Tab-separated table of C-alpha atoms in Angstrom:
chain	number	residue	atom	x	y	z
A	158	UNK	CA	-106.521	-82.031	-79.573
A	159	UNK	CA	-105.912	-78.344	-81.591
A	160	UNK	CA	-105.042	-78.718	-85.664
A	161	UNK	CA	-101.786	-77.339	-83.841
A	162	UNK	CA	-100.811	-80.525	-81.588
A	163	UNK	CA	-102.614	-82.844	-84.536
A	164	UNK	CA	-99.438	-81.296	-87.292
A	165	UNK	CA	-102.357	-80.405	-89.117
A	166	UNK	CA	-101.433	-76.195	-89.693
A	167	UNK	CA	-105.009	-74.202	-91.043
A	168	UNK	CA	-105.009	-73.312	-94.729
A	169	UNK	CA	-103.921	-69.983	-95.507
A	170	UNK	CA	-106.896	-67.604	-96.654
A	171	UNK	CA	-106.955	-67.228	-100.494
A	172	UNK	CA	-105.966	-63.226	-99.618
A	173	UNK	CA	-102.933	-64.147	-96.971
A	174	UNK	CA	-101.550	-66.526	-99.750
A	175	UNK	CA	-101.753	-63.311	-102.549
A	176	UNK	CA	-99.991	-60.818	-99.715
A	177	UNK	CA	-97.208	-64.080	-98.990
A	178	UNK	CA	-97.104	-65.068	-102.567
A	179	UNK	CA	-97.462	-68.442	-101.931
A	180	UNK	CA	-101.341	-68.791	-104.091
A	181	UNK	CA	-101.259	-70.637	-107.287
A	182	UNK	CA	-101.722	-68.152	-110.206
A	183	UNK	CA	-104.228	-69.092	-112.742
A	184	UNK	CA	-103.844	-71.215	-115.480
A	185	UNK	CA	-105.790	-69.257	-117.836
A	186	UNK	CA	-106.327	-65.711	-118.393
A	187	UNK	CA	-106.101	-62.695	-120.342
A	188	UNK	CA	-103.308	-61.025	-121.241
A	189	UNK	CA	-99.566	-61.652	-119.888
A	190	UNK	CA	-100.303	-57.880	-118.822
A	191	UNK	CA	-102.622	-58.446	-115.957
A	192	UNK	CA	-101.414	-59.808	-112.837
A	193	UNK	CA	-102.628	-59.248	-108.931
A	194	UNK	CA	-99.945	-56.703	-108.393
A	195	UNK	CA	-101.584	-54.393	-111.427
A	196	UNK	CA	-105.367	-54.997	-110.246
A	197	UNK	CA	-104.198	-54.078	-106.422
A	198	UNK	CA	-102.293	-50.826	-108.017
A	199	UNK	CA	-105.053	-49.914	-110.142
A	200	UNK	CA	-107.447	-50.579	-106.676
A	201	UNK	CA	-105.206	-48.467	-104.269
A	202	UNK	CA	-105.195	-45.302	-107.075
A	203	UNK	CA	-108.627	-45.521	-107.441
A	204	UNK	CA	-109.442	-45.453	-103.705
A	205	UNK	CA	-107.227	-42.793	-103.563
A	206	UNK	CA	-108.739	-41.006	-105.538
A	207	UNK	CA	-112.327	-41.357	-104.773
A	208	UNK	CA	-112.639	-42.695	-101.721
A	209	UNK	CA	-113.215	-46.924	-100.625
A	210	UNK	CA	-116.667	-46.515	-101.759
A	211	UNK	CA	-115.793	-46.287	-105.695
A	212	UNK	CA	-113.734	-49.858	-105.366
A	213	UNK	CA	-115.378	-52.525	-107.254
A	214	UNK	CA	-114.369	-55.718	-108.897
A	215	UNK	CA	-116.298	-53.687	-112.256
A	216	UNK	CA	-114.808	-50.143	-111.729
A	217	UNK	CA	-111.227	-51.577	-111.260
A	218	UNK	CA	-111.453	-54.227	-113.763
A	219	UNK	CA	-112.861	-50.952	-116.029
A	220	UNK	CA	-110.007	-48.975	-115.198
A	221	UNK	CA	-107.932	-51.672	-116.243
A	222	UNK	CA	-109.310	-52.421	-119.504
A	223	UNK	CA	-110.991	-56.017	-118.472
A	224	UNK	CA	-113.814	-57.617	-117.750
A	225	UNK	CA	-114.813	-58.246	-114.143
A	226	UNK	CA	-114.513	-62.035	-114.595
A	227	UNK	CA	-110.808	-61.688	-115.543
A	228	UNK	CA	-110.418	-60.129	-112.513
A	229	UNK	CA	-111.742	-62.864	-110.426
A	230	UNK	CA	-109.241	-64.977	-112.068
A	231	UNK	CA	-106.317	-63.835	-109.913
A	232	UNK	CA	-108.397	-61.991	-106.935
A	233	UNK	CA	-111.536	-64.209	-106.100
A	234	UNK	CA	-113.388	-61.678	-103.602
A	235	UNK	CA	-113.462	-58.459	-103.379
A	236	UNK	CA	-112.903	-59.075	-99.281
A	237	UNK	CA	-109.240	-60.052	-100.320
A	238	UNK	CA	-108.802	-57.344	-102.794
A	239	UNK	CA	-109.192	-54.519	-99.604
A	240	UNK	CA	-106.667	-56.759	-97.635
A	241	UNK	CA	-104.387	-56.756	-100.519
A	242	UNK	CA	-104.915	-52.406	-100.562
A	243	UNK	CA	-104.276	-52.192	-97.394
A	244	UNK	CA	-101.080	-53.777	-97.423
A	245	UNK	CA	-100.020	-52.318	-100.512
A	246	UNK	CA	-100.782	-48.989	-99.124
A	247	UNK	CA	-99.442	-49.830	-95.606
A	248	UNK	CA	-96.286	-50.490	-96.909
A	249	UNK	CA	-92.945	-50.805	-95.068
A	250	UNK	CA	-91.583	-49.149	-91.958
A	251	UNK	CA	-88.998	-47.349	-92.337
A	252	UNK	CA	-85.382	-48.094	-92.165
A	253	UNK	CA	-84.950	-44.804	-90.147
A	254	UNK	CA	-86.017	-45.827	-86.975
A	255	UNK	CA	-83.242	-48.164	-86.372
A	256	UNK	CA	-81.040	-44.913	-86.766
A	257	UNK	CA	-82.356	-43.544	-83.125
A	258	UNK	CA	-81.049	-44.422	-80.181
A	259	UNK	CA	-83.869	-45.821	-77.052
A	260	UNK	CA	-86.912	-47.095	-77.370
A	261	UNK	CA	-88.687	-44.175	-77.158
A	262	UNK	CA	-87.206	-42.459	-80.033
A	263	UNK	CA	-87.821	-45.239	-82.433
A	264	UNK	CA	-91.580	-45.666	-81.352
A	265	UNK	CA	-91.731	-41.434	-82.456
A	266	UNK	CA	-90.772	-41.882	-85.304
A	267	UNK	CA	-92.776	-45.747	-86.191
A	268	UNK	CA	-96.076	-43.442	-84.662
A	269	UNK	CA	-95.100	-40.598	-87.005
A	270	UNK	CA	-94.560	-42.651	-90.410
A	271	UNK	CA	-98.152	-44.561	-89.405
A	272	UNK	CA	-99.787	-41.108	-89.026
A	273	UNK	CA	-98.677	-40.293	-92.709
A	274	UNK	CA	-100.213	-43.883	-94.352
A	275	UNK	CA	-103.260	-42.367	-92.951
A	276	UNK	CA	-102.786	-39.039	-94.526
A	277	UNK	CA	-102.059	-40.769	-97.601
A	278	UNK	CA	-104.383	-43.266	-97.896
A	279	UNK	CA	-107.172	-42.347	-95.552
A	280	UNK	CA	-109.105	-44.804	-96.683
A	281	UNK	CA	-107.899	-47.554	-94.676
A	282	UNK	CA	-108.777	-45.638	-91.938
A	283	UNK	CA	-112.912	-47.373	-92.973
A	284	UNK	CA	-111.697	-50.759	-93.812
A	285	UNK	CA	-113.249	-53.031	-90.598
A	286	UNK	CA	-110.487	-54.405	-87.675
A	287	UNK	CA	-111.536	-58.107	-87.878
A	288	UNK	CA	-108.174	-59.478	-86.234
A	289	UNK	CA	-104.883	-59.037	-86.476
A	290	UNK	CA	-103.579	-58.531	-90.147
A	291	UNK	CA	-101.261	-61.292	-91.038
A	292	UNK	CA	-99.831	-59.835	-94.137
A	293	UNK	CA	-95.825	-59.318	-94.378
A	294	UNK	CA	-95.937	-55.449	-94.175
A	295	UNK	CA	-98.408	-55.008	-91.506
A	296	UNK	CA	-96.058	-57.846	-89.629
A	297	UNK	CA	-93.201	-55.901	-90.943
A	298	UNK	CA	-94.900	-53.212	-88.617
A	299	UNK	CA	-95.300	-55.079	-85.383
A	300	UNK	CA	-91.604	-56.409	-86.049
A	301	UNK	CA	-90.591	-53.216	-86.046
A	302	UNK	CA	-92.673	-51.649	-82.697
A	303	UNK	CA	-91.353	-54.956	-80.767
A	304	UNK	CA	-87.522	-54.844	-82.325
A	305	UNK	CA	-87.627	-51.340	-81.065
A	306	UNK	CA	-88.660	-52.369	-77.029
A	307	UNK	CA	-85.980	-55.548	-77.089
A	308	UNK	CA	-83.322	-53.854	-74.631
A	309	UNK	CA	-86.350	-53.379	-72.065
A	310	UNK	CA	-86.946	-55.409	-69.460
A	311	UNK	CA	-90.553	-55.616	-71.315
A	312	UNK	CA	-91.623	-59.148	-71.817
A	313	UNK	CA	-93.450	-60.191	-75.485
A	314	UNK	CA	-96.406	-59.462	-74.609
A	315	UNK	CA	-95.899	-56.042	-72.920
A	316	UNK	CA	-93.733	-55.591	-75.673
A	317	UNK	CA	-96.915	-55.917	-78.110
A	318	UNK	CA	-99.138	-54.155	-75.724
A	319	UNK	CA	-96.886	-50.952	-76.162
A	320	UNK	CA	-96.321	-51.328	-79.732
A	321	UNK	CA	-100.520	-51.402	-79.992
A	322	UNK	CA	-100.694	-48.702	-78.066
A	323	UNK	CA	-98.355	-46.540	-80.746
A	324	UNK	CA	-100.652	-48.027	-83.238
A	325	UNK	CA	-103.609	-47.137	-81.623
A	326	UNK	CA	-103.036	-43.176	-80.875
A	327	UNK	CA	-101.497	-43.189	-84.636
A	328	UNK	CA	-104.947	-44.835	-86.225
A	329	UNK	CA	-106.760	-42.024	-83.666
A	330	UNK	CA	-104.938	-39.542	-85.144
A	331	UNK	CA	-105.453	-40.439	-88.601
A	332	UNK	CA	-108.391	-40.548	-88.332
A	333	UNK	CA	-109.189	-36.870	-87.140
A	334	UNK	CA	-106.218	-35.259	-89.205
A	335	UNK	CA	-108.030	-36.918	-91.756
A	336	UNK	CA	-111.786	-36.248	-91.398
A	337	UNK	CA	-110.174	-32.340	-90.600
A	338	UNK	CA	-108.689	-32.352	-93.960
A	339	UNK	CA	-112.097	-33.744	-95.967
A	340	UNK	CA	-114.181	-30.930	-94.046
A	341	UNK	CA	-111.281	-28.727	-95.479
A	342	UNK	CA	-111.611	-30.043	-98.974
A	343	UNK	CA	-115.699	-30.328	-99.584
A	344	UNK	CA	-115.648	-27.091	-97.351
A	345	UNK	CA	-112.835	-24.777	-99.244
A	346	UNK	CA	-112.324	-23.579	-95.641
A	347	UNK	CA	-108.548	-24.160	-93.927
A	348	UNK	CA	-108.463	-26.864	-91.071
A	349	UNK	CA	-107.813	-24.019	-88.442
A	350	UNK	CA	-111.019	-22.569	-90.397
A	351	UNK	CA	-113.003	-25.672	-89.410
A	352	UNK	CA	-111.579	-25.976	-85.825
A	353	UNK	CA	-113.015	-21.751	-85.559
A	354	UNK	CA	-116.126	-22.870	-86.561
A	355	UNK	CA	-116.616	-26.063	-84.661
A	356	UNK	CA	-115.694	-23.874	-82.036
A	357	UNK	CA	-118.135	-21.379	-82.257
A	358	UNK	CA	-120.420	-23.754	-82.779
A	359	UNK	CA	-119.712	-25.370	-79.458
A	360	UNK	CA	-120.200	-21.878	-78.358
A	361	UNK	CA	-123.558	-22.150	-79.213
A	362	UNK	CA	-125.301	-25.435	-77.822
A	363	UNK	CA	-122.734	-25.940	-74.522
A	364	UNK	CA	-124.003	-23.952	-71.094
A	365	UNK	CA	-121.625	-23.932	-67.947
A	366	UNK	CA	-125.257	-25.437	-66.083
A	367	UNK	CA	-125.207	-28.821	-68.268
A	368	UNK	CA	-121.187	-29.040	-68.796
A	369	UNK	CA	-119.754	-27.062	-66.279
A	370	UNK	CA	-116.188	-28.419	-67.354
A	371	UNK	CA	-116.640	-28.558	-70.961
A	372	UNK	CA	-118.092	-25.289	-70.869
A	373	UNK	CA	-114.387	-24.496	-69.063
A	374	UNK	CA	-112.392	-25.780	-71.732
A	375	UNK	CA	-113.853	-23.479	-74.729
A	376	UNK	CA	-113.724	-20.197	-72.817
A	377	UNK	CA	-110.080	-21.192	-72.463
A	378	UNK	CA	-109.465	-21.987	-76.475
A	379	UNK	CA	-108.975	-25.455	-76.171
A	380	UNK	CA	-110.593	-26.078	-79.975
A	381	UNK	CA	-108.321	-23.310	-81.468
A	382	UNK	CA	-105.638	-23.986	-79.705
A	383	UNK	CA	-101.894	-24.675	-81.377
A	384	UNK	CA	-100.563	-27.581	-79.141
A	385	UNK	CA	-101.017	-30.848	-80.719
A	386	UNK	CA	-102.721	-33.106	-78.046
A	387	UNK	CA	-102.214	-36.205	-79.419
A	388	UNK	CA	-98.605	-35.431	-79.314
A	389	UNK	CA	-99.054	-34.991	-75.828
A	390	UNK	CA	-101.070	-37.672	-75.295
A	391	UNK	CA	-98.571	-40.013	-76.952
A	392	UNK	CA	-95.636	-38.512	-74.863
A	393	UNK	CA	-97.986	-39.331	-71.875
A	394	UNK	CA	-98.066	-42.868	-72.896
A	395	UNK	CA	-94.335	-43.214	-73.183
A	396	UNK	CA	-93.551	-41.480	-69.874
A	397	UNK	CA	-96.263	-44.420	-68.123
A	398	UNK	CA	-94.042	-47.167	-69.836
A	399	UNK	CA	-90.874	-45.216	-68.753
A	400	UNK	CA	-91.963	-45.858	-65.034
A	401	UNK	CA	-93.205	-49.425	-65.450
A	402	UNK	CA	-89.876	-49.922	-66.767
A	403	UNK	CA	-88.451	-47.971	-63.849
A	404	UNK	CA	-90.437	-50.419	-61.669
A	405	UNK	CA	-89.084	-53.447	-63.395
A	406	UNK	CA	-85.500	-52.286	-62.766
A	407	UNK	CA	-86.217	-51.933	-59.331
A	408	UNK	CA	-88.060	-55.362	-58.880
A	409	UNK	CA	-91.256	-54.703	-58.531
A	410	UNK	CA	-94.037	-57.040	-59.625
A	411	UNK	CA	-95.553	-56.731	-63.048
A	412	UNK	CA	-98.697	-55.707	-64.006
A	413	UNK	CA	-100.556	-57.226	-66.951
A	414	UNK	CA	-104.375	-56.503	-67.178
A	415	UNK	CA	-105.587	-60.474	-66.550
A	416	UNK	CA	-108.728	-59.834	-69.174
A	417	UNK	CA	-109.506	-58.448	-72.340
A	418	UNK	CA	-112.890	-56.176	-71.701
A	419	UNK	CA	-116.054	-57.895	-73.855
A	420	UNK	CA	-119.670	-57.459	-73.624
A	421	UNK	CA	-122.175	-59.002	-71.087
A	422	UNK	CA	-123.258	-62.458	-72.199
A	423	UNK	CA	-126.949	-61.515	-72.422
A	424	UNK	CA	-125.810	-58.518	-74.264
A	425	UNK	CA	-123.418	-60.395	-76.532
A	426	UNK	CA	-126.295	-62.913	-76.983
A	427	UNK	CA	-128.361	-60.854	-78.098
A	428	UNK	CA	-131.322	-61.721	-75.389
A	429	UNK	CA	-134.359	-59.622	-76.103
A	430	UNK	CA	-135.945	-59.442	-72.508
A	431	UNK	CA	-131.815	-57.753	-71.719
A	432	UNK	CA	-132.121	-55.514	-75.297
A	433	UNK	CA	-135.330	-54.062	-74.176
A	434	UNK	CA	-134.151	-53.286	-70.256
A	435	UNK	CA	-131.319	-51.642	-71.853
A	436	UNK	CA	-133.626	-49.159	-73.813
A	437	UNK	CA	-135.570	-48.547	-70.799
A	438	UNK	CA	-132.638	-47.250	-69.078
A	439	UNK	CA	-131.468	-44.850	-71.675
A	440	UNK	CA	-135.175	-43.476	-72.384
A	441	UNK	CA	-135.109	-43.167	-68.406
A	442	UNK	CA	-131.286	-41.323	-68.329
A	443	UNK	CA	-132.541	-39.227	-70.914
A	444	UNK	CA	-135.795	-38.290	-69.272
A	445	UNK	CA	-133.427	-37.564	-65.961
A	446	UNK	CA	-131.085	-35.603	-68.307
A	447	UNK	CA	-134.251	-33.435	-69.459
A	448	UNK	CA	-135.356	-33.057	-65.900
A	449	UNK	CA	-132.566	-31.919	-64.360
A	450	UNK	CA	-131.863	-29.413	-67.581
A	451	UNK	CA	-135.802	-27.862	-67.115
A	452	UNK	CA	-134.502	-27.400	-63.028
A	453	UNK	CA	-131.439	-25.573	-63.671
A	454	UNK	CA	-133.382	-23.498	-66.464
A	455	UNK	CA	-136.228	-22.516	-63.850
A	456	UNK	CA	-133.865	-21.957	-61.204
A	457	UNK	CA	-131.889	-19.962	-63.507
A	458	UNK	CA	-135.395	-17.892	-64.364
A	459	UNK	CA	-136.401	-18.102	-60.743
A	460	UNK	CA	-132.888	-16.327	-59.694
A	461	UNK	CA	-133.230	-13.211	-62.765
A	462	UNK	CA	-136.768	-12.268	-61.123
A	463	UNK	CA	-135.838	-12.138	-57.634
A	464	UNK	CA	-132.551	-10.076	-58.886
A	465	UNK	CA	-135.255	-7.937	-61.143
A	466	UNK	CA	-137.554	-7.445	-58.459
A	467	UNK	CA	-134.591	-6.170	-56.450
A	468	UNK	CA	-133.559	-3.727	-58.424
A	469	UNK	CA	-137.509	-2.739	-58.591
A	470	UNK	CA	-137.460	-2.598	-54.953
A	471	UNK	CA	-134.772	-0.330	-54.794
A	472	UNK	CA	-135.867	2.095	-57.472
A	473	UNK	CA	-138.666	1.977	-55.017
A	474	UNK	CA	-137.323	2.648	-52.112
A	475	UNK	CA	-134.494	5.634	-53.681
């Protein structure tokens, strides 16, 4: 029998009780000042500032004007001082989505607002996925993804599966607007600078022998190019649920993917004997890789002397 069935509901994490509200405060302390709302404000401006790695229980409690231990007072570990961040930082959606009309509209503009709590707070972007957030504004955002798929035909759980999906591309995103605009910052270059010299240096290491399409897709200017692909990419994802929702309408049978995708058991285990066959195979790809590269290079080598002795021949010969 679950806790569930037995009426006996899991405590709530000493973190999920701060985000709720529901955790006892402390009966002693310093000041009337302090409170977890100031040491999470104090956190968040700090990260923003320097980055995730400059959090501490010391530097914020410093920043503050306190000791560490009256920190721990009303935030026990610094584990839920990062969940408390991030959904200070996450915030709210916004109202504005409500204002468009379809589904697909309102999931624009959710993606869009994500993409800027990335820009703004880029470190979240490091913090570790260890299940799904269970904070009121992170629910306020899945609230929001699913409110805006209720006149589909959808059910709940393609409903969430969309919304994640949003999420998803926005967190991808993020994360590369982001890491463009740090190159730009420790750099002093622009990010279309940086995208001209990753470019060029892409130009440098990638041959039309070893990535033929690659190779392809820089002579055309794909890495300088002004069209926003994730855009695109999201647009692509909407048009896919467009038809499945086409497909509904007309009756045809749904299609939910029956499995989530996990490791092999012997991998997931951790078995040596399965660790160590692995290796082997990725020593012997990469030998293959470095074979076939030395072929094309001596076939390349082989074809420029039979063209130079050619041309020899017919100097020769005129």
């Amino acid at each position: 029998m679950s806790a569930v069935e037995n009426d006996e509901l899991p405590e709530l994490p000493r973190g999920i009780a701060l985000a709720w509200g529901v955790a006892a405060n402390p009966q002693r302390g310093p000041k009337r000042e302090m409170s977890v709302e100031r040491i999470v404000d104090a956190a968040v401006e700090l990260a923003d500032a320097e980055g995730i790695g400059a959090v501490s229980m010391a530097a914020v409690a410093a920043r503050l004007g306190y000791t560490p231990m009256s920190l721990y007072r009303y935030v026990t570990a610094k584990d839920d001082l990062l969940l408390l961040m991030q959904e200070e930082a996450t915030g709210v959606p916004p109202d504005e989505h409500r204002e468009h009309e379809g589904w697909r509209a309102k999931l624009g503009v959710l993606f869009e607002a994500q993409v800027q709590v990335f820009l703004r707070h880029p470190w979240i972007l490091s913090l570790p996925i260890t299940g799904s957030p269970i904070t009121p504004n992170s629910s306020a955002w899945i609230d929001a993804g699913l409110e805006a798929l209720s006149d589909t035909p959808l059910t709940d759980e393609e409903r969430l599966a969309v919304a994640l999906a949003v999420t998803g591309e926005a967190r991808w995103y993020g994360m590369v607007l982001a890491g463009y605009d740090e190159q730009a910052r420790t750099s002093g270059l622009s990010p279309q600078e940086v995208s001209e010299r990753e470019a060029a240096l892409f130009d440098r290491v990638i041959t039309a022998d070893e990535f033929p399409a690659l190779r392809r897709a820089i002579e055309a200017g794909v890495f300088t190019a002004t069209g926003d692909p994730f855009r695109f990419a999201l647009e692509r994802i909407f048009d896919g649920v467009a038809l499945y929702i086409d497909a509904l309408d007309r009756g045809d049978a749904r299609d939910m993917a029956p499995e989530w995708v996990g490791l092999d058991a012997a991998e997931a285990g951790g078995d040596k004997r399965y660790r160590e066959a692995q290796k082997a195979v990725r020593e012997a790809e990469k030998a293959l890789r470095l074979a076939r590269k030395a072929e094309r290079q001596a076939h390349r080598e082989a074809l420029e002397r039979l063209a130079k002795t050619g041309r020899a021949s017919r100097a020769a010969a005129e």
